[in-house]
Coordinates of C-alpha atoms in Angstrom, one line a residue:
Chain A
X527 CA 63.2 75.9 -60.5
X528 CA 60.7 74.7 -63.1
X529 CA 58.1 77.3 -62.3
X530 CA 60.6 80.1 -62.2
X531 CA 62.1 79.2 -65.2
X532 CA 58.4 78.6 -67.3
X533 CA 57.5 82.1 -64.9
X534 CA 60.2 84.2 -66.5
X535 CA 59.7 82.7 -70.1
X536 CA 56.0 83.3 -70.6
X537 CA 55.6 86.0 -68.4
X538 CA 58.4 88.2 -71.0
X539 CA 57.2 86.7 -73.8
X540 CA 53.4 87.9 -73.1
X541 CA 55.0 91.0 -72.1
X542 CA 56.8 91.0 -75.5
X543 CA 53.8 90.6 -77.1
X544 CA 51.7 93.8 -75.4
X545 CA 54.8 96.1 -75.6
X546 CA 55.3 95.3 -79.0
X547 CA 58.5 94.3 -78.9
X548 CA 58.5 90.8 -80.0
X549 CA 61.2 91.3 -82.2
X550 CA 63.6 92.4 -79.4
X551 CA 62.7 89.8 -77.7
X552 CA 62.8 86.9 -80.0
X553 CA 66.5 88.0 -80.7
X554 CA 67.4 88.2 -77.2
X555 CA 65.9 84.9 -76.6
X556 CA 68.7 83.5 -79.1
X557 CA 71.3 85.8 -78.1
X558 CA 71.6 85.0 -74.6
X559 CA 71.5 81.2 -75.4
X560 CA 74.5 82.1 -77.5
X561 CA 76.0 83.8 -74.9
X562 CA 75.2 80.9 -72.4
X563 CA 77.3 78.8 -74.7
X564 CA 80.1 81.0 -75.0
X565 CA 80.2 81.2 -71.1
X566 CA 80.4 77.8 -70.8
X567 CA 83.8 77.3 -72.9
X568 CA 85.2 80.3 -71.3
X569 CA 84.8 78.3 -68.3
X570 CA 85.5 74.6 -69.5
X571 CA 89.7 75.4 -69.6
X572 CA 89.6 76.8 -66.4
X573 CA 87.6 74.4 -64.4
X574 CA 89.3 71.8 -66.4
X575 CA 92.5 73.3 -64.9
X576 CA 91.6 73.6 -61.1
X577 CA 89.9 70.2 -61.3
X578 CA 93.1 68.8 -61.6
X579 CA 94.4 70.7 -59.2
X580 CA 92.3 69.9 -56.5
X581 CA 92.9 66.2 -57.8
X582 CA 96.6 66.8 -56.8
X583 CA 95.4 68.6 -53.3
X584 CA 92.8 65.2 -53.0
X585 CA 95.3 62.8 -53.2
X586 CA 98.1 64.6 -51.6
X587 CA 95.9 65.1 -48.2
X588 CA 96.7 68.8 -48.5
X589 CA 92.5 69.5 -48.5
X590 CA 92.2 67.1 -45.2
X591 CA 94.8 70.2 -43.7
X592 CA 92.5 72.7 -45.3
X593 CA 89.8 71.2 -43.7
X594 CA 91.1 70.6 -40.2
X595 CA 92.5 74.3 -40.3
X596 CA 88.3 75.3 -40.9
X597 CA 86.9 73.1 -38.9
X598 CA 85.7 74.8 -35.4
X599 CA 84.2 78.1 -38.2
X600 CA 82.1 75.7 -41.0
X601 CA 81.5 72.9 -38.0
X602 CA 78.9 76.0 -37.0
X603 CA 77.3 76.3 -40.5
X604 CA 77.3 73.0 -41.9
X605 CA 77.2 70.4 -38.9
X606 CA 75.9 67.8 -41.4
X607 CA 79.7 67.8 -42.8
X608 CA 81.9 67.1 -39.8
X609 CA 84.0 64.4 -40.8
X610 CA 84.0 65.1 -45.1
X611 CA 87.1 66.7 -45.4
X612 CA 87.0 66.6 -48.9
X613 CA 83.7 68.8 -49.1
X614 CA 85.0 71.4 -46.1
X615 CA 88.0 71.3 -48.1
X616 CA 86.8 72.2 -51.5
X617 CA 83.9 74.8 -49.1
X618 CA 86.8 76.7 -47.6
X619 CA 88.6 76.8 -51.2
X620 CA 85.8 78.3 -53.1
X621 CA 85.1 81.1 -50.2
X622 CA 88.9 82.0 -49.7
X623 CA 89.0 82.4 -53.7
X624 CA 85.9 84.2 -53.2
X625 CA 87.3 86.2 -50.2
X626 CA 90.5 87.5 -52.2
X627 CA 87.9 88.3 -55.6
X628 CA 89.6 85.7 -57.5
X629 CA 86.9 84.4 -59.7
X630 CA 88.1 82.4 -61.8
X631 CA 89.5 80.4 -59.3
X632 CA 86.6 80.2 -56.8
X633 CA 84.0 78.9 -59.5
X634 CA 85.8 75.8 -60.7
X635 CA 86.5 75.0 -56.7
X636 CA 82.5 75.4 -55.4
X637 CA 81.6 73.2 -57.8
X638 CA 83.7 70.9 -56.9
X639 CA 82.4 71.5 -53.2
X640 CA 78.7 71.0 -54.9
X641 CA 80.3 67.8 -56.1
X642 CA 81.4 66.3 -52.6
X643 CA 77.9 67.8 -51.2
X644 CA 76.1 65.4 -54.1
X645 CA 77.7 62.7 -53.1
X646 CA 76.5 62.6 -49.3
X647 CA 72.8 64.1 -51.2
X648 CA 70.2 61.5 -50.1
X649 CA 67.9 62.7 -52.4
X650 CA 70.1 63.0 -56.0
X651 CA 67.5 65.8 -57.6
X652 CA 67.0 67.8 -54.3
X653 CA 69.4 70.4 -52.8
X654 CA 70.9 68.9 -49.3
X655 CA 70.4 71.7 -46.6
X656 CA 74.0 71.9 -46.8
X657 CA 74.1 72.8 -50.6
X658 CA 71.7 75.6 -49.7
X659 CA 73.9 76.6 -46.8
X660 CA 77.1 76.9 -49.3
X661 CA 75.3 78.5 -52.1
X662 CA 73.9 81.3 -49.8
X663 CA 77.0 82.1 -48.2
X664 CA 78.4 82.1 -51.5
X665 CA 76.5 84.4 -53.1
X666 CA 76.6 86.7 -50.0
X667 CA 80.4 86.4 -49.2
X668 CA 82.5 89.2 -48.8
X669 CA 85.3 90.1 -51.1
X670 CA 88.5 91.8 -49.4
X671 CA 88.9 94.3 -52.0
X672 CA 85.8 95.1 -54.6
X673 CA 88.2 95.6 -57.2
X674 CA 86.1 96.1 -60.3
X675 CA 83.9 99.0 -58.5
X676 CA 86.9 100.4 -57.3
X677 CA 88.2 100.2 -61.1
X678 CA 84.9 101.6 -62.5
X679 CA 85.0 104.2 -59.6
X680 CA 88.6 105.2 -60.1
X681 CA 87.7 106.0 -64.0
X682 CA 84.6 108.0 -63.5
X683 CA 87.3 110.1 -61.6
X684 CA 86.2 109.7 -57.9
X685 CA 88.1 111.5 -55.2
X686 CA 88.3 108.5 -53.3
X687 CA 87.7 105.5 -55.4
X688 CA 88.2 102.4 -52.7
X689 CA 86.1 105.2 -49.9
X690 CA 83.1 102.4 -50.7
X691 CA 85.4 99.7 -48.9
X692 CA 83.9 99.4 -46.1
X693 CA 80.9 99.9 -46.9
X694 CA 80.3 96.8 -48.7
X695 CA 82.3 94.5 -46.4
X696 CA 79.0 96.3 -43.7
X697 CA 76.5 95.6 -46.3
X698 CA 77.9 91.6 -47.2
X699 CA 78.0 91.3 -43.7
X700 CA 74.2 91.9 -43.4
X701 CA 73.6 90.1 -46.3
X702 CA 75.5 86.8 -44.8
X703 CA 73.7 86.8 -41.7
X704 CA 70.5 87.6 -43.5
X705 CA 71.0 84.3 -45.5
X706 CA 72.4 82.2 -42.8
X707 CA 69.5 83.0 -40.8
X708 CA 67.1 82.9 -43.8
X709 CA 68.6 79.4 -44.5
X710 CA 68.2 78.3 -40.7
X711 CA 64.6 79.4 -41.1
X712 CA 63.8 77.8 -44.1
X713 CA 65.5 74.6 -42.5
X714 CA 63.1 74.7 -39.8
X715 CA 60.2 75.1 -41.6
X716 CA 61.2 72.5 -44.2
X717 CA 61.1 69.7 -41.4
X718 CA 57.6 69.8 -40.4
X719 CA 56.0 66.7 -42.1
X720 CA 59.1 65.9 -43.3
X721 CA 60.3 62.2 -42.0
X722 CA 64.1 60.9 -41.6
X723 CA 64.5 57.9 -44.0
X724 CA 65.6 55.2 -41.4
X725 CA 69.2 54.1 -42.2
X726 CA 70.3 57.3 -44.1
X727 CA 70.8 59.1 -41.0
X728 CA 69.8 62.8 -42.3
X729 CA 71.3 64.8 -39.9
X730 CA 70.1 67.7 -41.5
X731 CA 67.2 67.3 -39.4
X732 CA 68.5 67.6 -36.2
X733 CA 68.0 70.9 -35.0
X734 CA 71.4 73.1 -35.6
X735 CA 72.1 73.4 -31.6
X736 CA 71.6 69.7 -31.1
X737 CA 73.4 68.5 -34.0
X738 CA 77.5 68.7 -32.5
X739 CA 76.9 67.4 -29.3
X740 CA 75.0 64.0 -30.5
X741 CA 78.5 63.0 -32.4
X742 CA 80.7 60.6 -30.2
X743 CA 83.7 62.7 -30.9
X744 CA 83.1 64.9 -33.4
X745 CA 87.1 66.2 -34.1
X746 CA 88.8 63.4 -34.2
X747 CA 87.6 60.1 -35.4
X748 CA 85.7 61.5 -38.7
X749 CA 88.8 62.8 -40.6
X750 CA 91.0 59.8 -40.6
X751 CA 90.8 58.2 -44.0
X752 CA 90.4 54.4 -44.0
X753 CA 89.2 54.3 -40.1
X754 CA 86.2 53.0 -39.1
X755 CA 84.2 54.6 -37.0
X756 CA 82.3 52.3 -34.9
X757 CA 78.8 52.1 -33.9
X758 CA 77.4 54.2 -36.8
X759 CA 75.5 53.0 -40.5
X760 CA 77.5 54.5 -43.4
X761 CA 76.7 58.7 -43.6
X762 CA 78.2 61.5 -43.8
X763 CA 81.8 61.7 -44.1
X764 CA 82.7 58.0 -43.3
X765 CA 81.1 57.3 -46.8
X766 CA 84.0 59.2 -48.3
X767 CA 86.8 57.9 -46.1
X768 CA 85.6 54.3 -46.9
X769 CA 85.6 55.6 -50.7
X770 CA 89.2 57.0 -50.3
X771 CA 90.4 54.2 -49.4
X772 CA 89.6 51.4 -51.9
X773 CA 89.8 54.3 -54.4
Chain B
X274 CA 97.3 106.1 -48.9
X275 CA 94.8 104.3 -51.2
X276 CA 97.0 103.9 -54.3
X277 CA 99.5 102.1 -51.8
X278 CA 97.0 99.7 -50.8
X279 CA 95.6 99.1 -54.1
X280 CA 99.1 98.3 -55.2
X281 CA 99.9 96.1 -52.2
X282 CA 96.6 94.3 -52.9
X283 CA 97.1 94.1 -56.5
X284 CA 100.3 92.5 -55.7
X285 CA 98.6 90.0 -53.7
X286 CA 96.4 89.1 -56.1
X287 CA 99.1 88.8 -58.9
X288 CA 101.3 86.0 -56.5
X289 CA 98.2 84.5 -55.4
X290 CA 97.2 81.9 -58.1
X291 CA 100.9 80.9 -58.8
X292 CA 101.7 80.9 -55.3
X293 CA 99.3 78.3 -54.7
X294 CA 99.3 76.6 -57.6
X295 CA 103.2 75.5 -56.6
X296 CA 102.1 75.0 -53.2
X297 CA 99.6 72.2 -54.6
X298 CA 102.6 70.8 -56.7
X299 CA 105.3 71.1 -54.2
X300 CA 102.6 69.3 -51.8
X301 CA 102.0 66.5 -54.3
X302 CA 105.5 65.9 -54.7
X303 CA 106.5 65.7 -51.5
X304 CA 103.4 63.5 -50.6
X305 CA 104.4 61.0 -54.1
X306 CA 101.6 62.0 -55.6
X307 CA 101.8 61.1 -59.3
X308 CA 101.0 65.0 -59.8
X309 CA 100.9 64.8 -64.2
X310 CA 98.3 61.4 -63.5
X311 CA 96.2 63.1 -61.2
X312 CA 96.1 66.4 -62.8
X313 CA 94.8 65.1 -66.3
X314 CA 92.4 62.8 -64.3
X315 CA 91.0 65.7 -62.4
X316 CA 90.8 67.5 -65.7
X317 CA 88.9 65.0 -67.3
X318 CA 86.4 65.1 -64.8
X319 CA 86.5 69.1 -65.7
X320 CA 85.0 68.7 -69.2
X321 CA 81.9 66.3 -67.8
X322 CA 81.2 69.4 -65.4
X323 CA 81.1 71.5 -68.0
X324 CA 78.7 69.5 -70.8
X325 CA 76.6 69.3 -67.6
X326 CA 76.2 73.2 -66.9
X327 CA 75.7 74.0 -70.2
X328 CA 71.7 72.7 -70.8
X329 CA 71.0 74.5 -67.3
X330 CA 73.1 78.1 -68.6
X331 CA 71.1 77.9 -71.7
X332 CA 67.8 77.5 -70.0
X333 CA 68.9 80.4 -67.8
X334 CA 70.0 82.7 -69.2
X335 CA 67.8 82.5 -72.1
X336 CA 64.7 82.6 -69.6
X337 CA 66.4 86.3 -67.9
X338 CA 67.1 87.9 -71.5
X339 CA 63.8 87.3 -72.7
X340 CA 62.2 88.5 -69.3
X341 CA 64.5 91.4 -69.6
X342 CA 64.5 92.6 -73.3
X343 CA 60.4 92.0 -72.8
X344 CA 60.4 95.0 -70.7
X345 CA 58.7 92.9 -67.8
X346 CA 61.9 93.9 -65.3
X347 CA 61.4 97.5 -66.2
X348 CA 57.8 97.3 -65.5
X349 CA 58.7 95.3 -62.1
X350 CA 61.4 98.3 -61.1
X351 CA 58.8 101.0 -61.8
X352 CA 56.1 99.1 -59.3
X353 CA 59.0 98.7 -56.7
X354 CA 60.2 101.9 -56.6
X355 CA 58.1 103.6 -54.5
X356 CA 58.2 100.9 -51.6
X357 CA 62.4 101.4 -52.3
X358 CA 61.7 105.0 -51.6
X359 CA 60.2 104.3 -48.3
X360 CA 62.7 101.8 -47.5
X361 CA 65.7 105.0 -48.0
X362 CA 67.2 103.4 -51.6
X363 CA 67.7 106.1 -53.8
X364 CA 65.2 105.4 -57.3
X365 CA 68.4 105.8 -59.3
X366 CA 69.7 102.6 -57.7
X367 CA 66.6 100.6 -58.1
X368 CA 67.1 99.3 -61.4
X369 CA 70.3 97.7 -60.1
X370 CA 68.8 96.3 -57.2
X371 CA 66.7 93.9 -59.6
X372 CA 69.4 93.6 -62.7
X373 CA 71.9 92.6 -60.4
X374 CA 70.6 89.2 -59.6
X375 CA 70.0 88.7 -62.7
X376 CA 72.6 89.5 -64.9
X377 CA 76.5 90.0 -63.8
X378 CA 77.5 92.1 -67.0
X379 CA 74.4 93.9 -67.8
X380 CA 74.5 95.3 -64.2
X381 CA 78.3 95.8 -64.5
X382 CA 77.0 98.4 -67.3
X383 CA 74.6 100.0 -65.5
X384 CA 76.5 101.0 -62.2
X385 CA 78.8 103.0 -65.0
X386 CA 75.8 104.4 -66.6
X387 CA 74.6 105.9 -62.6
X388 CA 78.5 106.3 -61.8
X389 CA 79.3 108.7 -64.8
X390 CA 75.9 110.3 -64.9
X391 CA 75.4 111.3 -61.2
X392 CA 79.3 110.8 -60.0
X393 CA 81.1 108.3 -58.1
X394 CA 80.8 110.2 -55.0
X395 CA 77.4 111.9 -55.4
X396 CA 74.9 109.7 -52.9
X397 CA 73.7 107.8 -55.8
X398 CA 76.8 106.6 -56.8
X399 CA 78.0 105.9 -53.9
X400 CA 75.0 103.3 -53.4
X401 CA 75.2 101.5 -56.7
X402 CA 78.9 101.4 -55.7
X403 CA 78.5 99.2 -52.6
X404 CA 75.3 97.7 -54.2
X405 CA 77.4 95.9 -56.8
X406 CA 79.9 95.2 -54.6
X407 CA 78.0 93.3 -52.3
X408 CA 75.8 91.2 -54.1
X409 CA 76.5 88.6 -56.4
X410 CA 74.7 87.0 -60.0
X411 CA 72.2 84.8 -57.8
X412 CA 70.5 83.2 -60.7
X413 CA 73.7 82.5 -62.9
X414 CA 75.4 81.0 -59.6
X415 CA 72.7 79.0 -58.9
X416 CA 72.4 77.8 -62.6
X417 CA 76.4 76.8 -62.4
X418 CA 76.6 75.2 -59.2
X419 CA 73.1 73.4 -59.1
X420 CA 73.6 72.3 -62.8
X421 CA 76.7 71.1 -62.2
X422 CA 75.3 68.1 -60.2
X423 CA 72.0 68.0 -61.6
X424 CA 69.9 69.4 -58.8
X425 CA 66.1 69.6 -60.1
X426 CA 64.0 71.1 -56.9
X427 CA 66.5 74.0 -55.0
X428 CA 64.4 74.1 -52.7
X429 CA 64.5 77.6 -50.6
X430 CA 67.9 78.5 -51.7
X431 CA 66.7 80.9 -54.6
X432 CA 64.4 82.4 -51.7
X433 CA 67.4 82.6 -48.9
X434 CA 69.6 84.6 -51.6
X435 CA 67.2 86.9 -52.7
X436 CA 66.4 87.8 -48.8
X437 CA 70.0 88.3 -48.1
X438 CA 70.2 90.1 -51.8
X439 CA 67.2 92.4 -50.3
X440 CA 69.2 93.2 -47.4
X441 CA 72.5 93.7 -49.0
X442 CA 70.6 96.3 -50.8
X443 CA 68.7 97.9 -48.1
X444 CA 72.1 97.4 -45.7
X445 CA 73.8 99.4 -48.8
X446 CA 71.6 102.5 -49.2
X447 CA 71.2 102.8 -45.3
X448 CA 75.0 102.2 -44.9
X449 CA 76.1 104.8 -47.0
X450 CA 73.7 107.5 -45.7
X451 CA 75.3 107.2 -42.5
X452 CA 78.7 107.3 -43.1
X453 CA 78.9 109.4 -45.9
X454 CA 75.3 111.6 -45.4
X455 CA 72.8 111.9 -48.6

């Protein structure tokens, strides 16, 4: 991040400065870090309202249901997660919202899923495989119905404005295997002279086909809030059920 | 046919937040959930996320308008668009191919800038059609979700979506030429 960040800065405001334009870009600049602001109220009632919500869902076990329901699809993608229903819960939220193009909904909920993936993050400033996992199938979901380009299509006066459909549930559908595999890849590469800190139990590490088979019994125990599950150090998942219940 | 669905689907989407929104509260109450408590405290919680996103939008967005308005991106789009060629994506769609990343509304713009100009159901249009609709704002998501909890290092993430981005966009021109020919 900080060399993309310092890249895109410098590298537009030399650019600024040999087209001439500095003044455009100056005033862009403070423009969009107006606009950044303006974003984030917009967003602050909204994510204000669906944290509660999903505070109601929390302590009403209805995302534990949620999660169970998901289980045997995200157990494929995210194997470090069996066991936090809370995370699986807010995962499934966030991508259903996504799914049915409700935006407003679906950001407030992944970051709440970003929020239960922080708090099984060994490392606090570095993204968990998992958090890449989510934000890649996130950005390369599919939406049932694209209903803005169908909107912009319909008002240009296109024959057949939704025609495009199925065309971009083919194209996300590239695009999500693309990035699950890219992210599998990445993975990979990323553990070579990398070592498991001893106690935190990174399962990460394990190599995707290994990883279900090494839990004891990886349906059932996990999800039951309060219950200890024998024979393993706090990780993943059991830190939340411990959590749940003296919280 | 298609105004049916649309209006089936738009009624979907009209019952869907309220819908579940009284499914969350029916569920609390039935559970003895103290739903007003735990709403507010969840809410709380809401306003910490958002003081925490905000630094990382600034930084952001600030860094993609300057590298926009610069001229840089259309410098990029003009060295990239004779590899696009070869690749099958029309050059009308490759300024969206590298706005779209970067900017949600600017890119919004832009597909009805190619729409109007060549027509929604010319090739072109077409393209940018299921371009937009298949990609998504990588660097604003990324600047949400990752600020959110104060991620520093994203590790390969930015790379992963930009290689699904790339293939959403090849997938998109190649799609299109088959089903509907160029």
């Amino acid at each position: 991040m900080e060399y993309i960040w310092a890249g895109l800065l410098a590298i537009g405001f030399v650019a600024g400065i040999l087209s001439g334009r500095l003044e455009e870009v100056t005033k862009a600049a403070f423009d969009s870090a107006g606009r950044a602001v303006e974003l984030s109220i917009g967003l602050l009632g909204i994510i204000c309202l669906w944290s509660g919500l999903m505070k109601i869902m929390e302590k009403s076990g209805v995302i534990n249901i949620i999660a169970r329901m998901a289980r045997p699809f995200l157990r494929i993608l995210f194997p470090q997660l069996i066991g936090n229903d809370r995370a699986m819960g807010a995962i499934v939220m966030n991508l259903a919202a996504n799914f049915m193009g409700l935006g407003n909904a679906a950001t407030p909920l992944g970051i709440k899923a970003m929020q239960e993936l922080q708090k099984v993050n060994t490392r606090k400033d570095t993204a968990s495989d998992a958090m890449c996992m989510f934000l890649v199938l996130n950005t390369s979901a599919i939406q049932l119905i694209p209903a803005t380009v169908i909107a912009i299509r319909s008002d240009a006066g296109s024959a057949a404005p939704a025609e495009i459909t199925s065309c971009i549930w083919a194209a996300s559908l590239c695009a999500s295997i693309a990035g699950i595999t890219a992210v599998n890849v990445f993975r990979r590469l990323g553990k070579v002279g990398q070592r498991e800190i001893p106690g935190q139990g990174d399962r990460s590490l394990v190599p995707p086909g290994g990883t279900r088979d090494l839990s004891p019994c990886p349906g059932k125990l996990y999800h039951q809030p309060g219950r200890r599950v024998r024979g393993r150090p706090l990780s993943y998942g059991n830190g939340n059920a411990e959590k749940k219940k003296t919280g | 046919m298609i105004r049916v669905f649309l209006s089936v689907f738009s009624a979907i989407s009209l019952y869907a937040v309220p819908v579940i929104i009284l499914a969350i509260l029916a569920s609390g109450i039935l559970r003895n959930v103290k739903i007003y408590e735990a709403f507010t405290e969840g809410a709380s919680e809401g306003i910490s996320t958002v003081i925490k996103i905000l630094p990382q939008l600034v930084g952001i967005l600030t860094a993609v308008g300057v590298f926009r308005a610069s001229g840089a991106l259309d410098f990029v789009i003009k060295l990239l668009t004779p590899a696009a060629t070869l690749l099958g994506i029309p050059a009308e769609a490759m300024p969206l191919a590298l706005l779209r990343p970067v900017s949600g509304s600017a890119s919004l713009a832009l597909v009805s800038d190619i729409i109007r100009e060549y027509g929604p159901d010319s090739y072109a249009g077409r393209v940018v059609s299921t371009m937009m609709g298949s990609t998504e704002t990588i660097f604003y998501t990324l600047a949400v979700y990752y600020g959110a909890v104060g991620i520093k290092n994203i590790r390969y993430t930015l790379a992963a979506a930009l290689i699904a981005d790339g293939v959403s966009v090849i997938a998109s021109a190649w799609i299109c030429a088959l089903v509907f020919g160029r």
